[in-house]
Tab-separated table of C-alpha atoms and ligand atoms in Angstrom:
chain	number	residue	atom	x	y	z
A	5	UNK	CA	40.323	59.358	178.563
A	6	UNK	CA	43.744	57.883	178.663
A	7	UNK	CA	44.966	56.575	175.313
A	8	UNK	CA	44.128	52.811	174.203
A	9	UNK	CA	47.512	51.381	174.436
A	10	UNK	CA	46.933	52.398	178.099
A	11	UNK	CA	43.652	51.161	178.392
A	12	UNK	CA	43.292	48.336	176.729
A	13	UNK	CA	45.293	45.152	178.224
A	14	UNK	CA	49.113	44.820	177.067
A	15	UNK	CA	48.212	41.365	175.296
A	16	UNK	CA	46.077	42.947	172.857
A	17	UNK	CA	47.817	46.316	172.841
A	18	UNK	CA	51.006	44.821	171.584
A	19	UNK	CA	48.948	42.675	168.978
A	20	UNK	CA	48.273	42.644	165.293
A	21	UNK	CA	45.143	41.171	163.601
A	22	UNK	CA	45.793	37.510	163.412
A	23	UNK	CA	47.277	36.558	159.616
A	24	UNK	CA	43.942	34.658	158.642
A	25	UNK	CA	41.808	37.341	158.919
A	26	UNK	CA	44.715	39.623	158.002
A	27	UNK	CA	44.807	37.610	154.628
A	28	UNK	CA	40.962	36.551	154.108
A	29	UNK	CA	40.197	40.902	154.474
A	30	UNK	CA	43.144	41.351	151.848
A	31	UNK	CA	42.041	38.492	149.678
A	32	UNK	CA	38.687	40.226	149.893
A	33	UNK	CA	39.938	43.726	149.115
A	34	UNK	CA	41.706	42.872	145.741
A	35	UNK	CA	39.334	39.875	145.001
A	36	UNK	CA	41.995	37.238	144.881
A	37	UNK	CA	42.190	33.596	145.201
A	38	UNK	CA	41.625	32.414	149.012
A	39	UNK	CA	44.043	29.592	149.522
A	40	UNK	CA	45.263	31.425	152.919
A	41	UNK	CA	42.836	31.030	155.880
A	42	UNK	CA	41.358	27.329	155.467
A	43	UNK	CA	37.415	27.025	154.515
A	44	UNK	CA	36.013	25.102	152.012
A	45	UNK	CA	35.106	26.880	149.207
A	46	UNK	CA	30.965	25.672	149.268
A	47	UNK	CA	28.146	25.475	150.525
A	48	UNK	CA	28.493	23.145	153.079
A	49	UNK	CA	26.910	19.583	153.367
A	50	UNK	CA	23.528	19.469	152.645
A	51	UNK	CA	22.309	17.763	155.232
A	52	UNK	CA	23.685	19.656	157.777
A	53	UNK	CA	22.068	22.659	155.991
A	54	UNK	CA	18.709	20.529	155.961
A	55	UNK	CA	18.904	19.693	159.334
A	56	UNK	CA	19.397	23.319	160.693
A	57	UNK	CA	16.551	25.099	158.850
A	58	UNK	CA	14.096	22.510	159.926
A	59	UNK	CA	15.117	22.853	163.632
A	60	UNK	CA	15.243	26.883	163.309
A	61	UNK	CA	11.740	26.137	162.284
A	62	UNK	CA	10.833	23.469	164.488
A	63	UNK	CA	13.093	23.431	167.457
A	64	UNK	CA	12.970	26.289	170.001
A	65	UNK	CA	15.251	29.151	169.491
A	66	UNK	CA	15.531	30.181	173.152
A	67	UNK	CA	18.819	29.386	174.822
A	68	UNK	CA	19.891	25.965	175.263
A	69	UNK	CA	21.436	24.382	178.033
A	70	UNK	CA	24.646	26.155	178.688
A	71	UNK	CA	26.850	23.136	177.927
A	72	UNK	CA	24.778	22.108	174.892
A	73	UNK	CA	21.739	20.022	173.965
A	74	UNK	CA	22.136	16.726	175.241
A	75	UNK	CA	21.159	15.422	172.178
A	76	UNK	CA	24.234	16.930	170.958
A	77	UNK	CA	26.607	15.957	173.879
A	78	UNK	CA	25.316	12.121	173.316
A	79	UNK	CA	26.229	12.505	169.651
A	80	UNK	CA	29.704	13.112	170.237
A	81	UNK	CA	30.479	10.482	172.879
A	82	UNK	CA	28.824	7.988	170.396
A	83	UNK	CA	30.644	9.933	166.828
A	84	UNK	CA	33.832	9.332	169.306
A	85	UNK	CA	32.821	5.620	170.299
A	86	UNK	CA	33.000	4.691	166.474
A	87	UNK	CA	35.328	6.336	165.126
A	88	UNK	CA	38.012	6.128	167.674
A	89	UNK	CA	36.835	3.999	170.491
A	90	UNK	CA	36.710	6.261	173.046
A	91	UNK	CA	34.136	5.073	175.685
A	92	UNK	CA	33.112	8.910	177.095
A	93	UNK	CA	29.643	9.570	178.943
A	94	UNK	CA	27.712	12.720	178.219
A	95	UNK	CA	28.431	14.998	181.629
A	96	UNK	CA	32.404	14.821	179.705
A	97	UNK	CA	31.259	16.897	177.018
A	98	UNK	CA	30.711	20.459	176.789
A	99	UNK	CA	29.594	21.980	173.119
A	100	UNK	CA	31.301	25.547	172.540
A	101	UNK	CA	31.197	27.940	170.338
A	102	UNK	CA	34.017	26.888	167.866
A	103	UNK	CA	36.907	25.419	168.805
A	104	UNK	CA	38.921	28.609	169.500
A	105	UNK	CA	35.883	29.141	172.360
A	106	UNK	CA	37.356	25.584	173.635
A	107	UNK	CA	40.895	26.722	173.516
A	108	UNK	CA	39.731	30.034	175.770
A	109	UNK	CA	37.402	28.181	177.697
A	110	UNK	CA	40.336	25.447	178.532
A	111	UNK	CA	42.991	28.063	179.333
A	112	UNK	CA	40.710	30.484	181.402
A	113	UNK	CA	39.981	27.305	183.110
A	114	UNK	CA	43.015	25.877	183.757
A	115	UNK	CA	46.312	28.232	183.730
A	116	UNK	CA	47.188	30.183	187.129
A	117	UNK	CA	48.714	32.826	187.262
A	118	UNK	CA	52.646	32.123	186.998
A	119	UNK	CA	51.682	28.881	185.348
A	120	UNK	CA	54.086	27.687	182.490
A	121	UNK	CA	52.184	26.314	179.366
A	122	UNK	CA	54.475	23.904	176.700
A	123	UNK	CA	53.578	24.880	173.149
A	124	UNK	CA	54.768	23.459	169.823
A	125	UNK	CA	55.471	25.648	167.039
A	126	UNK	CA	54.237	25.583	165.198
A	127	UNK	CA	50.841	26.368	166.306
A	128	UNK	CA	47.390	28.273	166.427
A	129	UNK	CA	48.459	31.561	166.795
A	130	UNK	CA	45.278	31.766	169.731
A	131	UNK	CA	47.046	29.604	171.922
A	132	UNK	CA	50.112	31.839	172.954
A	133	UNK	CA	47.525	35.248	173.635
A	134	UNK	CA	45.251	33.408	175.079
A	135	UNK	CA	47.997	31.408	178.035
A	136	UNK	CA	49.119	35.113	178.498
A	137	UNK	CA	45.554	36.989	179.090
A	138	UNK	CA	45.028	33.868	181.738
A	139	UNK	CA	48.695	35.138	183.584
A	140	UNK	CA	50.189	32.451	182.119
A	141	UNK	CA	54.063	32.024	180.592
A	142	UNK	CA	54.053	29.831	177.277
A	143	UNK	CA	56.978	28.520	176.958
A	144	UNK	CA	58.105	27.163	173.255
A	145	UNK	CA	59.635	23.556	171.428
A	146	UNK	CA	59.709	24.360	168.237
A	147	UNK	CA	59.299	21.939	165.436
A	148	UNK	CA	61.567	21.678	162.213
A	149	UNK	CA	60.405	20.926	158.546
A	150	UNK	CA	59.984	18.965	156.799
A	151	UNK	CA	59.011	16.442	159.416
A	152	UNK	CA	57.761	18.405	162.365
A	153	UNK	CA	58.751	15.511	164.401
A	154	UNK	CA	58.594	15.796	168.307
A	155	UNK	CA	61.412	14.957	170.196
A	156	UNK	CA	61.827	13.661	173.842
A	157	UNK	CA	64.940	16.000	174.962
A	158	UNK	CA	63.830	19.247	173.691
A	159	UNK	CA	60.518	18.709	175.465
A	160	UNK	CA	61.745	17.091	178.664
A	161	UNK	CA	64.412	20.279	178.516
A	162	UNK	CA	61.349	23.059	178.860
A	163	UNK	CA	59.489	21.244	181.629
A	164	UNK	CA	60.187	23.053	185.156
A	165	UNK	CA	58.249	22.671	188.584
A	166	UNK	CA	56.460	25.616	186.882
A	167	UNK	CA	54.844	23.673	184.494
A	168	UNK	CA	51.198	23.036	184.535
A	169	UNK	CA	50.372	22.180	180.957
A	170	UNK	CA	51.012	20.808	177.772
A	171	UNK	CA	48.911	22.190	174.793
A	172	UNK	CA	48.979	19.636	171.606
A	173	UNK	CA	47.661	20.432	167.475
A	174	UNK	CA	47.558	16.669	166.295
A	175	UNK	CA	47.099	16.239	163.342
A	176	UNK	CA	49.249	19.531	163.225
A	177	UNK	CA	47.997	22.213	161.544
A	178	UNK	CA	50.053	24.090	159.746
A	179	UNK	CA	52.168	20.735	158.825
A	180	UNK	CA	49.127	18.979	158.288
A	181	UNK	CA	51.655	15.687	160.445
A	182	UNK	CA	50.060	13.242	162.302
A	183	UNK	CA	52.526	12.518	165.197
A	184	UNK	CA	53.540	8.783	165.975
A	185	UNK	CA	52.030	6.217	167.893
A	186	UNK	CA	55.761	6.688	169.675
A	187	UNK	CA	55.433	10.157	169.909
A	188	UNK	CA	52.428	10.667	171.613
A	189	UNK	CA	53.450	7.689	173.712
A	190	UNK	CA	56.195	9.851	174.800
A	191	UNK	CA	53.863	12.913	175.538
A	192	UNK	CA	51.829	11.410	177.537
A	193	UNK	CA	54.887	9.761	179.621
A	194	UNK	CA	56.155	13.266	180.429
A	195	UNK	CA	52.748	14.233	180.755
A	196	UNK	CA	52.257	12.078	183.493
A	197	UNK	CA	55.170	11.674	184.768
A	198	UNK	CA	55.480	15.572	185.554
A	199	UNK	CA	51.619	15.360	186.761
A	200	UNK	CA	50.799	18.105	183.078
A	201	UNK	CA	46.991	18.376	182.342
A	202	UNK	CA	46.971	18.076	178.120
A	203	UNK	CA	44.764	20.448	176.056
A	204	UNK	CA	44.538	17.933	173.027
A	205	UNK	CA	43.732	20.315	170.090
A	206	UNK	CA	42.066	17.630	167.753
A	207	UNK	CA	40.179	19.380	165.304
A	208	UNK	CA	41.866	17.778	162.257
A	209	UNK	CA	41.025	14.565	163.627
A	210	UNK	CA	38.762	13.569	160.772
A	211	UNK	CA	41.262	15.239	157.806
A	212	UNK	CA	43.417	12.433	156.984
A	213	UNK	CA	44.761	10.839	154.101
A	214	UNK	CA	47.032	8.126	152.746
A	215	UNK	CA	45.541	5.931	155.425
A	216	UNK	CA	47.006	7.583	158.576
A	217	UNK	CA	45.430	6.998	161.788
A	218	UNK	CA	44.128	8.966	164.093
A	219	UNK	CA	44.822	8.288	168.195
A	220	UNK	CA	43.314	10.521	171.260
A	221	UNK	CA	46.176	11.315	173.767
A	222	UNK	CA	43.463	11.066	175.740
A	223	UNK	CA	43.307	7.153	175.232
A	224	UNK	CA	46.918	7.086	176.399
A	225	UNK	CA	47.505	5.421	180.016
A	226	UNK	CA	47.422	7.641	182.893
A	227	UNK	CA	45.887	10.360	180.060
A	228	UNK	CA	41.928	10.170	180.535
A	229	UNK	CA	41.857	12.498	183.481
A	230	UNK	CA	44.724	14.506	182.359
A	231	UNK	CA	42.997	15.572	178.988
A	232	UNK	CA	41.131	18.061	177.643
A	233	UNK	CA	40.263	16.525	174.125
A	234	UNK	CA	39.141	19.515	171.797
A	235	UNK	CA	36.838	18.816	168.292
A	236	UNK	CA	35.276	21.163	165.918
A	237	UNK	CA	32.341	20.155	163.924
A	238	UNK	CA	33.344	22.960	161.184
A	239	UNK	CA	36.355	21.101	160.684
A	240	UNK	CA	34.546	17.464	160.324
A	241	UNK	CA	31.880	18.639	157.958
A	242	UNK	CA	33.458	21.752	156.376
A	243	UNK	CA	31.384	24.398	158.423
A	244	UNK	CA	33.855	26.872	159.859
A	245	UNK	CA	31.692	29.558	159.397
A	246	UNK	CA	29.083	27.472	162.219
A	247	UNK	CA	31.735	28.015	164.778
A	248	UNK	CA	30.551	24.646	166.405
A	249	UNK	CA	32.515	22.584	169.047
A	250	UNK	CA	33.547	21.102	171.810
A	251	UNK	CA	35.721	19.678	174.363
A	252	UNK	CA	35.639	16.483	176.367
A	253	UNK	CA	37.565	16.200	179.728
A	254	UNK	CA	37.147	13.836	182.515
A	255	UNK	CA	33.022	14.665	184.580
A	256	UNK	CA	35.407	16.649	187.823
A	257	UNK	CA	37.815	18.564	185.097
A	258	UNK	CA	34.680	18.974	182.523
A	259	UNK	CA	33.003	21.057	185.722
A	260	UNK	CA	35.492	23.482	185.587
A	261	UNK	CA	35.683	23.704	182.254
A	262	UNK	CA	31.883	24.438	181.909
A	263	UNK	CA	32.000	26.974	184.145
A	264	UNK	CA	34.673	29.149	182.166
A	265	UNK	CA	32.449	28.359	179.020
A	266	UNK	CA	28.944	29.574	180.662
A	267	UNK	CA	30.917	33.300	180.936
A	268	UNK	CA	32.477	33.258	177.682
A	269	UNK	CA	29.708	32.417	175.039
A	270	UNK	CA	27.073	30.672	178.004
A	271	UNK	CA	25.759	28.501	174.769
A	272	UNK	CA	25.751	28.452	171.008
A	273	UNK	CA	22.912	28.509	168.120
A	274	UNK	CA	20.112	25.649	168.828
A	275	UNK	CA	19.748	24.502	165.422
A	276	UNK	CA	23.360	24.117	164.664
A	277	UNK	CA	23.369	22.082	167.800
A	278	UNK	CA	20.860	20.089	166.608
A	279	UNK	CA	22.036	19.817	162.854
A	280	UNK	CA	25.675	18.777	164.104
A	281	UNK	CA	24.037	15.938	166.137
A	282	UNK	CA	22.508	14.465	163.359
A	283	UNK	CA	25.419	15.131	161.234
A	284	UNK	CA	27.399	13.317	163.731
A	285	UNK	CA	25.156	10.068	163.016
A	286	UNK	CA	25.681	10.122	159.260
A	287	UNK	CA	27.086	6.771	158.447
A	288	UNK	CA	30.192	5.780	157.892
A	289	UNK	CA	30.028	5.438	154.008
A	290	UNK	CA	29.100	9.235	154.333
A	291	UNK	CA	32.351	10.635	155.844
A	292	UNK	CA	33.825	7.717	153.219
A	293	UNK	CA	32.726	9.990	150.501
A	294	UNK	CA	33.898	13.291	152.099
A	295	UNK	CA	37.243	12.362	152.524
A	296	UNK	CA	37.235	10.699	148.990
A	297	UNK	CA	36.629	14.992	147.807
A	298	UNK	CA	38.984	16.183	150.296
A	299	UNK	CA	41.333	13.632	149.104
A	300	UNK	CA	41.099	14.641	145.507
A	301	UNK	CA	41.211	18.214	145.977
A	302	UNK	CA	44.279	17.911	147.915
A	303	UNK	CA	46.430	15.146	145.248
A	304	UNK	CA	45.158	18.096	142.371
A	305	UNK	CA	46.754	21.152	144.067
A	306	UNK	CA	49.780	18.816	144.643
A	307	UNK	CA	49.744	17.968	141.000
A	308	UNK	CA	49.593	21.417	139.544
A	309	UNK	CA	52.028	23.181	142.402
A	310	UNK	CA	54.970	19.969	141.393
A	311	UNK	CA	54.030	20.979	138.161
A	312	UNK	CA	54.609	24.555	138.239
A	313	UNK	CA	58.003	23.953	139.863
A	314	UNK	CA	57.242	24.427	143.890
A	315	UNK	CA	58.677	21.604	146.501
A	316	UNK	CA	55.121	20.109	148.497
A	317	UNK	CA	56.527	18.936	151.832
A	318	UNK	CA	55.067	15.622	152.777
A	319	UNK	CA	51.421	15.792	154.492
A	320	UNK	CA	48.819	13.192	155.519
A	321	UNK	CA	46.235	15.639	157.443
A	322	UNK	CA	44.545	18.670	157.103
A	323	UNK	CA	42.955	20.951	154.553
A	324	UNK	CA	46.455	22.443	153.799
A	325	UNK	CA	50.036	21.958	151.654
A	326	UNK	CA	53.080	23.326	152.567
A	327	UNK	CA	55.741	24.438	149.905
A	328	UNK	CA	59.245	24.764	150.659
A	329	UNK	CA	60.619	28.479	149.287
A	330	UNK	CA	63.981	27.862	149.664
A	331	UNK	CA	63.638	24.298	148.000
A	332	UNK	CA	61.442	25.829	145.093
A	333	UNK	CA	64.436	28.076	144.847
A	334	UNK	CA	62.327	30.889	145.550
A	335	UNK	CA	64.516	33.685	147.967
A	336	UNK	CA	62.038	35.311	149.227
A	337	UNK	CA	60.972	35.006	153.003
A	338	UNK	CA	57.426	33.510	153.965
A	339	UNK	CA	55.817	36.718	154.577
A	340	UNK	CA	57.484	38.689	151.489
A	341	UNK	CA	56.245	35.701	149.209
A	342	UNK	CA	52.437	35.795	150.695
A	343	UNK	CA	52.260	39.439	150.318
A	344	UNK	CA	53.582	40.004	147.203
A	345	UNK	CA	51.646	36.688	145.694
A	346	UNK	CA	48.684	37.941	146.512
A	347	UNK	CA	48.960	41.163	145.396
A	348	UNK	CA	50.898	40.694	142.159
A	349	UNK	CA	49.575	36.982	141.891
A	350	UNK	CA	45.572	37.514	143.182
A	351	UNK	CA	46.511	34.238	145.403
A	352	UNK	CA	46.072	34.323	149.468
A	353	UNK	CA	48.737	31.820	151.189
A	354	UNK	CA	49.735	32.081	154.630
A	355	UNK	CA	53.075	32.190	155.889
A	356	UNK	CA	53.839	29.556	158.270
A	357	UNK	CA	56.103	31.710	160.350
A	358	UNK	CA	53.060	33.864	161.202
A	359	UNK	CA	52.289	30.646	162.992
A	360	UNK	CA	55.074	30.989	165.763
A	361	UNK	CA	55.084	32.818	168.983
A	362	UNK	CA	58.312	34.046	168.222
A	363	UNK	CA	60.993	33.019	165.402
A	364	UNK	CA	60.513	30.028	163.383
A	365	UNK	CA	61.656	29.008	160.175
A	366	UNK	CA	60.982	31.208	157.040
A	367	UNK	CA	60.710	29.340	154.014
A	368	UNK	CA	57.204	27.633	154.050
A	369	UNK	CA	54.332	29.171	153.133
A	370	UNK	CA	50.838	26.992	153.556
A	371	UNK	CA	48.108	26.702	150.866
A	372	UNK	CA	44.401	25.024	151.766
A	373	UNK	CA	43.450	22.958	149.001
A	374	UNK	CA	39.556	22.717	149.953
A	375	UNK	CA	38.236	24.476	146.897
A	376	UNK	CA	36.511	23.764	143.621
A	377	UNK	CA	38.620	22.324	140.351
A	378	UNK	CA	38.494	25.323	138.337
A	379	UNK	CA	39.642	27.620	141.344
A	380	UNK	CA	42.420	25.569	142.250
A	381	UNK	CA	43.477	24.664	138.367
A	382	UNK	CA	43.475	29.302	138.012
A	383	UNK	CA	45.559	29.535	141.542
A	384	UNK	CA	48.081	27.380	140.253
A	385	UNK	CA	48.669	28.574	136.873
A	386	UNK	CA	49.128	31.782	138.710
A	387	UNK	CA	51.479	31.133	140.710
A	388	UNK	CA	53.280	29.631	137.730
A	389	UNK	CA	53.624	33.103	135.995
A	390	UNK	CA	54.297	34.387	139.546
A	391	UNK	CA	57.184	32.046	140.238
A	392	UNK	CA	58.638	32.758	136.792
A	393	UNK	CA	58.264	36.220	137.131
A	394	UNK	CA	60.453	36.427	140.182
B	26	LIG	N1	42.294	27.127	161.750
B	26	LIG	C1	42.101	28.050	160.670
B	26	LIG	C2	43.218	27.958	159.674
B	26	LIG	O1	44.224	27.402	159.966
B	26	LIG	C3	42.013	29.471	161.140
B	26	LIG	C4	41.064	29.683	162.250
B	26	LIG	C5	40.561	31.085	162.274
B	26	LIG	O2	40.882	31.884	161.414
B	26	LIG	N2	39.779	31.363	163.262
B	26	LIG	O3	43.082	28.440	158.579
């Protein structure tokens, strides 16, 4: 047999493990601290958990409809009707496997061959692999701390007759930024404008703080056909290890898109399905009270890390914090800090230039915060003695 770099295709030859699982296997082997890939550190919600044993019980466990129950599909246009206002009808939505089975499902879907795909970098480290597996050429604007901001020129600069799409993270994970009203006003402009489809990566959606708002590009004019709006229910209720969501398009682009997703997972666990729709219709006062722990979870990390000395870059999304190295005055690059913290420390971070398809800046390294008290009181005071013993 020829050897596997011959074998198997280049985009995987050429790869490494991605740095979450890369850091959640290392974390495991020496039995540190996980603040690196971002989970919360629990259980999970109980009703959720309630819901899915009673329909593994009740419910059948045969396979579903291939683009989800429509119990399930109905859920999310009405979750998205509240919350944001979106008026979407049930053929738009097609339940995956996780949102990284949404990203695939959308690119396999979507990108031609010789297709150019705009990326931010930051960004999910899936996106870039998976634009290349489809024959497609992503083509990068990267994003500077500490604001991440997006700017008109630099994006208008990569667009080319070439270009078929635009993939977005907002809120923007690793930054945890929401963009601007303005900004994604501008997106969508040049989205139009240069006839882009959007793959709207919107899984932080629900993680906000300090009051910051949440828009669709999708609701942006000219934007509702043009959109593929991705959610992940592990992300709303804490439940990444469900691998449960979705993504929305318009009913002639959400065809296409579930016929990539019926020969990639066909369909996903009945009883999640079922538990996530009646998650979905928790009341409002309900996700009140989740955000109220995320929010306190996420002011005590910043607490103890401006305690200990590190520079927190501003956030208002997402499970994570970013410190700033080089304003910590800490020398060390991204990847040199995360290794040697969590082998000399016992604490997993993950460094934020692992996050971009090619070179991006190296002195930030991201922490999740979505952990109990006494875990994230013992990371901290670690990476106090770490930081002093440097
Ligand atoms: N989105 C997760 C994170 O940022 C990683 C997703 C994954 O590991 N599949 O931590």
């Amino acid at each position: 047999m020829a050897r596997a770099g011959e074998v198997i295709h280049p985009v995987y030859a050429e790869m490494q493990t991605t740095v979450f699982e890369a850091m959640s296997g290392l974390a495991r082997e020496l039995g540190a601290i996980n603040l690196g890939q971002g989970f919360p550190d629990d259980q999970g919600p109980v009703e959720l958990i309630e819901a899915a044993a009673r329909a593994l019980r009740e419910k059948s466990n045969q396979y579903p409809p291939s683009a989800g129950i429509p119990e399930l599909r109905d859920a999310v246009c009405e979750f998205y009707l509240r919350r944001q206002g979106l008026a979407l009808s049930r053929e738009q939505v097609i339940v995956t496997s996780g949102a990284t089975e949404a990203i695939a499902g959308a690119v396999l879907a979507l990108v031609h061959p010789g297709d150019e795909v705009v990326l931010f970098q930051p960004a999910y480290d899936a996106y870039a692999p998976m634009v290349r597996r489809a024959g497609g050429l992503p083509v990068s604007v990267g994003l500077q701390p500490p604001a991440w901001r997006y700017e008109a020129e630099a994006l208008a600069a990569v667009i080319t007759p070439k270009t078929r799409l635009l993939m977005l993270n907002d809120p923007l994970n690793p930054a945890g930024t929401v963009a601007s009203e303005a900004e994604l006003a501008m997106i969508a402009q040049l989205c139009v404008a240069h006839d882009l489809i959007a793959i709207s990566d919107e899984v932080w959606e629900e993680v906000r703080f300090d009051g910051a708002a949440h828009r669709s590009l999708m609701s942006f004019p000219g934007m509702a056909e043009r959109t593929v709006k991705i959610g992940s229910a592990g992300k709303i209720f804490g439940l990444t290890g469900w691998k449960s969501g979705w993504m929305i398009a318009s009913p002639q682009l959400a065809l296409g898109l579930a016929r990539a997703h019926q020969f990639v997972t066909f369909t996903s666990p009945p009883a999640l399905q079922w538990a996530v729709a009646e998650g979905l219709a928790l009341p409002d006062a309900w996700f009140a009270a989740r955000d109220a722990g995320w929010a306190a979870s996420r002011e005590r990390l910043k607490r103890g890390l401006d305690g200990a000395g590190f520079v927190v870059l501003p956030n208002a999304a997402t499970w994570f914090l970013c410190v700033d190295l080089a304003a910590s005055g800490i020398g060390l690059g991204d990847r040199e800090f995360s290794e040697r913290a969590i082998r000399e420390a016992g604490v997993a971070s993950i460094p934020v230039s692992a996050l971009f398809d090619g070179v991006g800046p190296e002195h930030v390294v991201r922490f999740c915060f979505t952990k109990p008290d006494a875990m994230l009181d013992e990371a901290v005071a670690r990476l106090d003695r770490f930081r002093r013993s440097l």
